[in-house]
PDB file of C-alpha atoms in Angstrom:
ATOM      1  CA  MET A   1      17.521  13.752   5.988  1.00 52.00           C
ATOM      2  CA  ASN A   2      16.299  10.718   7.968  1.00 58.00           C
ATOM      3  CA  TRP A   3      12.680   9.662   7.405  1.00 62.00           C
ATOM      4  CA  TYR A   4      10.468   8.127  10.074  1.00 59.00           C
ATOM      5  CA  LEU A   5       7.258   6.369   9.475  1.00 55.00           C
ATOM      6  CA  GLY A   6       5.360   5.775  12.685  1.00 52.00           C
ATOM      7  CA  GLY A   7       8.498   5.858  14.565  1.00 54.00           C
ATOM      8  CA  LEU A   8      10.357   3.511  12.334  1.00 56.00           C
ATOM      9  CA  LEU A   9      13.430   4.908  10.721  1.00 59.00           C
ATOM     10  CA  LEU A  10      13.570   4.599   6.994  1.00 70.00           C
ATOM     11  CA  GLY A  11      16.892   6.111   6.915  1.00 72.00           C
ATOM     12  CA  ILE A  12      18.213   8.568   4.304  1.00 77.00           C
ATOM     13  CA  LEU A  13      16.132   8.300   1.247  1.00 82.00           C
ATOM     14  CA  GLU A  14      18.343   8.726  -1.919  1.00 86.00           C
ATOM     15  CA  LYS A  15      17.218   9.406  -5.639  1.00 88.00           C
ATOM     16  CA  ASP A  16      18.036   6.518  -7.896  1.00 88.00           C
ATOM     17  CA  ARG A  17      18.802   7.031 -11.600  1.00 90.00           C
ATOM     18  CA  TYR A  18      15.113   7.241 -12.419  1.00 90.00           C
ATOM     19  CA  GLY A  19      14.467  10.061 -10.053  1.00 87.00           C
ATOM     20  CA  ASP A  20      12.495   7.991  -7.399  1.00 90.00           C
ATOM     21  CA  LEU A  21      13.344   7.774  -3.790  1.00 91.00           C
ATOM     22  CA  ARG A  22      14.908   4.613  -2.285  1.00 91.00           C
ATOM     23  CA  SER A  23      15.138   3.565   1.228  1.00 91.00           C
ATOM     24  CA  LYS A  24      17.803   1.914   3.289  1.00 89.00           C
ATOM     25  CA  PRO A  25      17.291  -1.988   3.580  1.00 91.00           C
ATOM     26  CA  ILE A  26      14.437  -2.736   6.017  1.00 90.00           C
ATOM     27  CA  GLU A  27      13.413  -6.061   7.369  1.00 90.00           C
ATOM     28  CA  ILE A  28       9.948  -7.391   6.542  1.00 91.00           C
ATOM     29  CA  LYS A  29       8.988 -10.029   9.031  1.00 88.00           C
ATOM     30  CA  GLY A  30       5.984 -11.181   7.048  1.00 87.00           C
ATOM     31  CA  LEU A  31       8.286 -12.085   4.265  1.00 89.00           C
ATOM     32  CA  GLY A  32      10.538 -14.336   6.276  1.00 87.00           C
ATOM     33  CA  GLY A  33      12.865 -11.384   7.436  1.00 90.00           C
ATOM     34  CA  LYS A  34      13.555 -10.305   3.969  1.00 92.00           C
ATOM     35  CA  LEU A  35      15.455  -7.132   3.633  1.00 94.00           C
ATOM     36  CA  VAL A  36      13.932  -4.703   1.033  1.00 95.00           C
ATOM     37  CA  GLU A  37      14.548  -1.254  -0.171  1.00 95.00           C
ATOM     38  CA  PHE A  38      11.386   0.603  -0.823  1.00 95.00           C
ATOM     39  CA  ILE A  39      11.265   2.517  -3.977  1.00 96.00           C
ATOM     40  CA  LEU A  40       8.785   5.554  -3.787  1.00 95.00           C
ATOM     41  CA  GLU A  41       7.622   6.526  -7.291  1.00 95.00           C
ATOM     42  CA  GLN A  42       6.773  10.069  -7.702  1.00 93.00           C
ATOM     43  CA  TYR A  43       6.495  10.693  -3.960  1.00 91.00           C
ATOM     44  CA  GLU A  44       7.903  14.111  -3.970  1.00 88.00           C
ATOM     45  CA  GLU A  45       5.312  15.431  -6.395  1.00 92.00           C
ATOM     46  CA  ASP A  46       2.455  13.770  -4.515  1.00 94.00           C
ATOM     47  CA  LYS A  47      -0.067  16.024  -2.517  1.00 95.00           C
ATOM     48  CA  LYS A  48      -1.139  13.152  -0.155  1.00 95.00           C
ATOM     49  CA  ARG A  49       2.385  11.681   0.973  1.00 90.00           C
ATOM     50  CA  ASP A  50       0.850  10.517   4.187  1.00 90.00           C
ATOM     51  CA  GLU A  51      -0.983   7.748   2.116  1.00 94.00           C
ATOM     52  CA  PHE A  52       2.547   6.517   1.147  1.00 93.00           C
ATOM     53  CA  HIS A  53       3.476   6.430   4.792  1.00 89.00           C
ATOM     54  CA  GLU A  54       0.463   4.552   5.717  1.00 92.00           C
ATOM     55  CA  ALA A  55       0.889   1.951   2.999  1.00 95.00           C
ATOM     56  CA  ILE A  56       4.459   1.247   3.971  1.00 93.00           C
ATOM     57  CA  LYS A  57       3.525   0.966   7.542  1.00 91.00           C
ATOM     58  CA  SER A  58       0.916  -1.424   6.747  1.00 93.00           C
ATOM     59  CA  PHE A  59       3.363  -3.531   4.630  1.00 94.00           C
ATOM     60  CA  LEU A  60       5.912  -3.619   7.312  1.00 91.00           C
ATOM     61  CA  VAL A  61       3.562  -5.386   9.690  1.00 90.00           C
ATOM     62  CA  ILE A  62       1.894  -7.956   7.335  1.00 91.00           C
ATOM     63  CA  ASP A  63       2.236 -11.363   8.509  1.00 90.00           C
ATOM     64  CA  GLU A  64       1.791 -14.944   6.957  1.00 87.00           C
ATOM     65  CA  SER A  65      -2.019 -14.711   6.956  1.00 91.00           C
ATOM     66  CA  VAL A  66      -1.828 -12.138   4.241  1.00 89.00           C
ATOM     67  CA  LEU A  67       0.280 -14.438   2.154  1.00 89.00           C
ATOM     68  CA  ARG A  68      -1.717 -17.484   3.042  1.00 90.00           C
ATOM     69  CA  ALA A  69      -4.946 -15.780   1.921  1.00 90.00           C
ATOM     70  CA  SER A  70      -3.441 -15.512  -1.657  1.00 90.00           C
ATOM     71  CA  GLN A  71      -1.679 -18.893  -1.981  1.00 94.00           C
ATOM     72  CA  ASP A  72      -4.608 -20.558  -3.724  1.00 95.00           C
ATOM     73  CA  TYR A  73      -4.483 -17.862  -6.397  1.00 95.00           C
ATOM     74  CA  ILE A  74      -0.657 -18.261  -6.846  1.00 96.00           C
ATOM     75  CA  TYR A  75      -1.058 -21.935  -6.951  1.00 96.00           C
ATOM     76  CA  GLN A  76      -3.710 -21.662  -9.768  1.00 94.00           C
ATOM     77  CA  TYR A  77      -1.266 -19.433 -11.768  1.00 93.00           C
ATOM     78  CA  TYR A  78       1.326 -22.224 -11.253  1.00 93.00           C
ATOM     79  CA  LYS A  79      -0.939 -24.907 -12.392  1.00 92.00           C
ATOM     80  CA  ASP A  80      -2.050 -22.758 -15.451  1.00 90.00           C
ATOM     81  CA  LEU A  81       1.568 -22.626 -16.644  1.00 85.00           C
ATOM     82  CA  PHE A  82       2.529 -26.168 -15.441  1.00 84.00           C
ATOM     83  CA  VAL A  83       0.445 -27.797 -18.180  1.00 82.00           C
ATOM     84  CA  HIS A  84       2.751 -26.183 -20.712  1.00 79.00           C
ATOM     85  CA  LEU A  85       5.842 -27.409 -19.253  1.00 76.00           C
ATOM     86  CA  VAL A  86       7.889 -30.561 -19.884  1.00 78.00           C
ATOM     87  CA  SER A  87      10.059 -32.340 -17.430  1.00 82.00           C
ATOM     88  CA  GLU A  88      13.292 -31.232 -19.502  1.00 83.00           C
ATOM     89  CA  ASP A  89      12.380 -27.472 -18.988  1.00 78.00           C
ATOM     90  CA  ASP A  90      14.895 -25.634 -16.799  1.00 77.00           C
ATOM     91  CA  TRP A  91      12.005 -24.426 -14.594  1.00 76.00           C
ATOM     92  CA  TYR A  92       9.998 -27.609 -14.441  1.00 85.00           C
ATOM     93  CA  VAL A  93       8.917 -28.084 -10.876  1.00 90.00           C
ATOM     94  CA  GLU A  94       6.048 -30.077  -9.293  1.00 92.00           C
ATOM     95  CA  ILE A  95       4.159 -28.316  -6.575  1.00 95.00           C
ATOM     96  CA  LEU A  96       1.587 -30.729  -5.075  1.00 95.00           C
ATOM     97  CA  ASN A  97      -0.667 -28.306  -3.159  1.00 95.00           C
ATOM     98  CA  ALA A  98      -1.196 -24.643  -2.438  1.00 96.00           C
ATOM     99  CA  ASP A  99       0.713 -24.812   0.895  1.00 95.00           C
ATOM    100  CA  ASP A 100       3.947 -25.710  -0.845  1.00 96.00           C
ATOM    101  CA  VAL A 101       3.909 -22.772  -3.320  1.00 95.00           C
ATOM    102  CA  TRP A 102       5.887 -20.489  -0.942  1.00 94.00           C
ATOM    103  CA  GLN A 103       8.919 -22.840  -1.030  1.00 95.00           C
ATOM    104  CA  HIS A 104       9.294 -21.947  -4.790  1.00 95.00           C
ATOM    105  CA  ILE A 105       9.118 -18.108  -4.368  1.00 95.00           C
ATOM    106  CA  GLN A 106      11.721 -15.483  -3.504  1.00 94.00           C
ATOM    107  CA  PHE A 107      10.404 -11.968  -2.917  1.00 94.00           C
ATOM    108  CA  GLY A 108      12.308  -9.276  -4.712  1.00 94.00           C
ATOM    109  CA  ASN A 109      14.560  -6.676  -2.953  1.00 95.00           C
ATOM    110  CA  ALA A 110      12.895  -3.543  -4.035  1.00 96.00           C
ATOM    111  CA  PRO A 111       9.048  -3.142  -3.772  1.00 97.00           C
ATOM    112  CA  LEU A 112       7.877  -0.329  -5.689  1.00 97.00           C
ATOM    113  CA  VAL A 113       5.487   2.085  -3.849  1.00 97.00           C
ATOM    114  CA  LEU A 114       3.263   4.135  -6.048  1.00 97.00           C
ATOM    115  CA  ARG A 115      -0.051   5.750  -6.478  1.00 98.00           C
ATOM    116  CA  ARG A 116      -2.434   4.373  -9.091  1.00 97.00           C
ATOM    117  CA  SER A 117      -2.876   7.004 -11.775  1.00 93.00           C
ATOM    118  CA  GLY A 118      -6.600   5.986 -12.436  1.00 88.00           C
ATOM    119  CA  GLY A 119      -9.343   4.141 -10.852  1.00 90.00           C
ATOM    120  CA  ASP A 120      -9.263   4.405  -7.031  1.00 95.00           C
ATOM    121  CA  GLU A 121      -5.848   6.381  -7.100  1.00 97.00           C
ATOM    122  CA  LEU A 122      -4.854   4.582  -3.787  1.00 98.00           C
ATOM    123  CA  ILE A 123      -1.224   3.541  -2.879  1.00 98.00           C
ATOM    124  CA  TYR A 124      -0.124   0.254  -4.037  1.00 98.00           C
ATOM    125  CA  ILE A 125       3.132  -1.870  -3.393  1.00 98.00           C
ATOM    126  CA  LEU A 126       4.355  -3.840  -6.292  1.00 98.00           C
ATOM    127  CA  SER A 127       6.642  -6.673  -5.532  1.00 96.00           C
ATOM    128  CA  THR A 128       8.332  -8.658  -8.213  1.00 96.00           C
ATOM    129  CA  CYS A 129       9.417 -12.227  -7.174  1.00 95.00           C
ATOM    130  CA  SER A 130      11.358 -14.931  -8.603  1.00 94.00           C
ATOM    131  CA  CYS A 131       9.539 -18.212  -8.790  1.00 93.00           C
ATOM    132  CA  ASP A 132      10.796 -21.637  -9.897  1.00 92.00           C
ATOM    133  CA  TRP A 133       8.245 -22.354 -12.482  1.00 89.00           C
ATOM    134  CA  GLU A 134       8.223 -19.026 -14.365  1.00 85.00           C
ATOM    135  CA  GLN A 135      11.668 -17.692 -14.590  1.00 82.00           C
ATOM    136  CA  GLU A 136      11.074 -15.548 -17.777  1.00 83.00           C
ATOM    137  CA  HIS A 137       8.144 -13.474 -16.602  1.00 83.00           C
ATOM    138  CA  GLU A 138       8.564 -14.034 -12.871  1.00 92.00           C
ATOM    139  CA  LEU A 139       5.605 -13.537 -10.415  1.00 95.00           C
ATOM    140  CA  GLN A 140       4.157 -10.133  -9.561  1.00 96.00           C
ATOM    141  CA  ILE A 141       2.333  -9.596  -6.309  1.00 96.00           C
ATOM    142  CA  VAL A 142       0.579  -6.359  -5.697  1.00 97.00           C
ATOM    143  CA  PHE A 143      -0.703  -5.118  -2.157  1.00 97.00           C
ATOM    144  CA  LYS A 144      -3.396  -2.465  -2.214  1.00 97.00           C
ATOM    145  CA  GLN A 145      -2.496   0.153   0.403  1.00 97.00           C
ATOM    146  CA  GLY A 146       0.308  -2.013   1.504  1.00 94.00           C
ATOM    147  CA  TRP A 147      -1.719  -4.859   3.239  1.00 91.00           C
ATOM    148  CA  ASP A 148      -4.470  -6.136   0.874  1.00 92.00           C
ATOM    149  CA  MET A 149      -3.075  -8.611  -1.731  1.00 92.00           C
ATOM    150  CA  ASN A 150      -5.098  -7.633  -4.787  1.00 93.00           C
ATOM    151  CA  LEU A 151      -3.193  -9.102  -7.799  1.00 96.00           C
ATOM    152  CA  VAL A 152      -0.971 -12.025  -8.616  1.00 95.00           C
ATOM    153  CA  GLY A 153       0.273 -13.200 -11.920  1.00 92.00           C
ATOM    154  CA  PRO A 154       3.122 -12.761 -14.275  1.00 92.00           C
ATOM    155  CA  PHE A 155       5.078  -9.473 -14.257  1.00 93.00           C
ATOM    156  CA  ASN A 156       3.301  -6.845 -16.259  1.00 93.00           C
ATOM    157  CA  GLY A 157       3.736  -3.717 -14.288  1.00 94.00           C
ATOM    158  CA  HIS A 158      -0.042  -3.206 -13.839  1.00 96.00           C
ATOM    159  CA  LEU A 159      -1.505  -2.690 -10.334  1.00 97.00           C
ATOM    160  CA  THR A 160      -4.875  -4.389 -11.142  1.00 96.00           C
ATOM    161  CA  HIS A 161      -6.108  -6.786 -13.536  1.00 94.00           C
ATOM    162  CA  SER A 162      -8.845  -4.282 -14.719  1.00 94.00           C
ATOM    163  CA  GLU A 163      -5.876  -2.192 -15.919  1.00 94.00           C
ATOM    164  CA  ALA A 164      -3.972  -4.900 -17.355  1.00 92.00           C
ATOM    165  CA  TYR A 165      -6.980  -6.317 -19.562  1.00 91.00           C
ATOM    166  CA  ASP A 166      -8.814  -2.829 -19.826  1.00 92.00           C
ATOM    167  CA  ASP A 167     -11.953  -4.471 -18.332  1.00 93.00           C
ATOM    168  CA  ASP A 168     -13.536  -3.108 -15.304  1.00 93.00           C
ATOM    169  CA  ARG A 169     -15.127  -6.424 -14.311  1.00 94.00           C
ATOM    170  CA  LEU A 170     -11.524  -7.503 -13.193  1.00 93.00           C
ATOM    171  CA  GLU A 171     -11.197  -4.561 -10.672  1.00 94.00           C
ATOM    172  CA  ASN A 172     -11.301  -6.942  -7.662  1.00 93.00           C
ATOM    173  CA  VAL A 173     -10.097 -10.108  -9.191  1.00 95.00           C
ATOM    174  CA  ILE A 174      -6.856 -11.263  -7.650  1.00 95.00           C
ATOM    175  CA  TYR A 175      -5.930 -13.833 -10.482  1.00 94.00           C
ATOM    176  CA  PRO A 176      -8.051 -14.232 -13.604  1.00 90.00           C
ATOM    177  CA  GLN A 177      -7.710 -17.590 -15.166  1.00 75.00           C
ATOM    178  CA  VAL A 178      -6.620 -16.428 -18.608  1.00 58.00           C
ATOM    179  CA  TYR A 179      -3.614 -18.778 -19.294  1.00 52.00           C
ATOM    180  CA  LYS A 180      -5.584 -21.796 -20.206  1.00 48.00           C
TER     181      LYS A 180
END
């Protein structure tokens, strides 16, 4: 069965080994033309599947402005880790300003689309990225409803910092400076 979202062919969605659905590779222009395969977690059981569709449609049309709006947070994450690096480290890299951070990030190939189980219960898209300065924990970027970047930091699988730190005050915090 082919799936269409707003006229866009997602192709035949296949179940992966975890039981989640995976799309065919689709180009995301806002990520520099990156080809990704969406993984839809617990989609078949969800009663509001149209919210998955809307989040994916939003993600497909994000542009550089969405990324640029978050680069100061990503740069702060880099700076918080950089103070712990020495020039002999394999992932030592000097980034002079927030504008240059994107030269050191490679978006992953399989963003995860899932409903948040608590809190607002909205759809989020979690993208794991390789980054030159943190090869062990990588970089996690989460998009609320597919277009609003709401979390950056090391990969931990959480959709918000309020979940990660069990602190409601961090619900709308994109990057808490906790690594100092």
